[in-house]
Structures are given as structure tokens and as C-alpha cells.
Amino acid sequence: MQFMEPVASNSFFSRRRKELAIGGALLLTLLGPYILKPRESTAPARYDRRLVIVTPHPERLRAEFGQAFTRYWK
């Protein structure tokens, strides 16, 4: 009768190395903005209430949309 040698038990971390690396990268991606944000706000003290839209449409169409948005906003 032949005895099989016991299989060396791998630890949890060595078996799940890829999954842990992906999870760590995801966690770092989600927490990065919170970790790297400046202590003080960089926003201007007084906001300008202008909306600037960059579009490839012709001037006539942009003016029409601008007027419609102004009516909607008011």
C-alpha cells in the first residue's frame, strides 16, 4: 500500500494573491481622491453663475439652445 505524502497547505494569502491584488488596487482607486485632496478648498470664494458649453455645433444652433436654456433656468 502506498501512502500519499500530505499536500502542503497553502496559506490564504498565497492562494488568493491575484484576488487580493485586484481588491487592493480597487480600494486604492476608491480611496485615492480622499487621501490626496488638499486640506484647504481650491474653489473660488465667489462663484460665477455662468455655464460654458463647448460644442461643434454652428452658432445659430448654439444661440437657440442658449436662449432655451436661459428661459428654462429662469
Short mmCIF file of C-alpha atoms in Angstrom, two decimals:
data_model
loop_
_atom_site.label_atom_id
_atom_site.label_comp_id
_atom_site.label_asym_id
_atom_site.label_seq_id
_atom_site.Cartn_x
_atom_site.Cartn_y
_atom_site.Cartn_z
CA MET A 1 0.00 0.00 0.00
CA GLN A 2 1.37 3.31 -0.98
CA PHE A 3 0.92 6.33 1.22
CA MET A 4 0.45 9.71 -0.34
CA GLU A 5 2.50 12.48 1.05
CA PRO A 6 0.41 15.17 2.66
CA VAL A 7 -0.18 18.16 0.44
CA ALA A 8 1.46 21.25 1.80
CA SER A 9 -1.31 23.56 2.89
CA ASN A 10 -1.02 26.94 1.29
CA SER A 11 -1.97 29.93 3.30
CA PHE A 12 -4.99 32.02 2.39
CA PHE A 13 -2.84 34.86 1.09
CA SER A 14 -0.78 32.74 -1.26
CA ARG A 15 -3.88 31.08 -2.72
CA ARG A 16 -5.76 34.35 -3.21
CA ARG A 17 -2.86 36.56 -4.28
CA LYS A 18 -4.45 37.75 -7.55
CA GLU A 19 -7.82 38.47 -5.96
CA LEU A 20 -6.18 40.39 -3.11
CA ALA A 21 -4.07 42.42 -5.55
CA ILE A 22 -7.14 43.38 -7.57
CA GLY A 23 -9.08 44.20 -4.40
CA GLY A 24 -6.20 46.32 -3.11
CA ALA A 25 -5.96 48.20 -6.41
CA LEU A 26 -9.71 48.83 -6.36
CA LEU A 27 -9.58 50.05 -2.77
CA LEU A 28 -6.66 52.34 -3.58
CA THR A 29 -8.54 53.72 -6.58
CA LEU A 30 -11.61 54.46 -4.48
CA LEU A 31 -9.71 55.98 -1.55
CA GLY A 32 -7.12 57.87 -3.63
CA PRO A 33 -9.13 61.07 -4.12
CA TYR A 34 -9.86 61.31 -0.39
CA ILE A 35 -6.25 60.70 0.56
CA LEU A 36 -4.79 63.12 -2.00
CA LYS A 37 -7.27 66.01 -1.70
CA PRO A 38 -5.85 69.33 -0.45
CA ARG A 39 -6.56 70.40 3.11
CA GLU A 40 -7.99 73.73 2.04
CA SER A 41 -10.51 74.22 -0.74
CA THR A 42 -9.16 75.47 -4.04
CA ALA A 43 -12.58 76.72 -5.18
CA PRO A 44 -13.02 80.46 -5.65
CA ALA A 45 -14.66 82.33 -2.78
CA ARG A 46 -17.39 83.71 -5.04
CA TYR A 47 -18.79 81.57 -7.81
CA ASP A 48 -19.59 82.89 -11.25
CA ARG A 49 -23.04 81.76 -12.35
CA ARG A 50 -22.01 81.09 -15.94
CA LEU A 51 -22.41 77.88 -17.84
CA VAL A 52 -19.87 77.36 -20.61
CA ILE A 53 -20.54 74.59 -23.10
CA VAL A 54 -18.02 73.67 -25.78
CA THR A 55 -19.71 72.18 -28.81
CA PRO A 56 -19.00 71.66 -32.52
CA HIS A 57 -22.50 72.91 -33.47
CA PRO A 58 -22.97 76.04 -35.62
CA GLU A 59 -23.52 79.45 -33.98
CA ARG A 60 -27.23 79.60 -34.87
CA LEU A 61 -27.95 76.31 -33.11
CA ARG A 62 -25.85 77.28 -30.09
CA ALA A 63 -27.74 80.58 -29.77
CA GLU A 64 -31.08 78.77 -29.96
CA PHE A 65 -30.09 76.29 -27.27
CA GLY A 66 -28.67 79.12 -25.16
CA GLN A 67 -31.93 81.06 -25.28
CA ALA A 68 -33.98 77.96 -24.46
CA PHE A 69 -31.73 77.12 -21.53
CA THR A 70 -31.95 80.70 -20.21
CA ARG A 71 -35.77 80.55 -20.34
CA TYR A 72 -35.73 77.16 -18.61
CA TRP A 73 -33.26 78.33 -15.92
CA LYS A 74 -35.33 81.40 -15.03
#
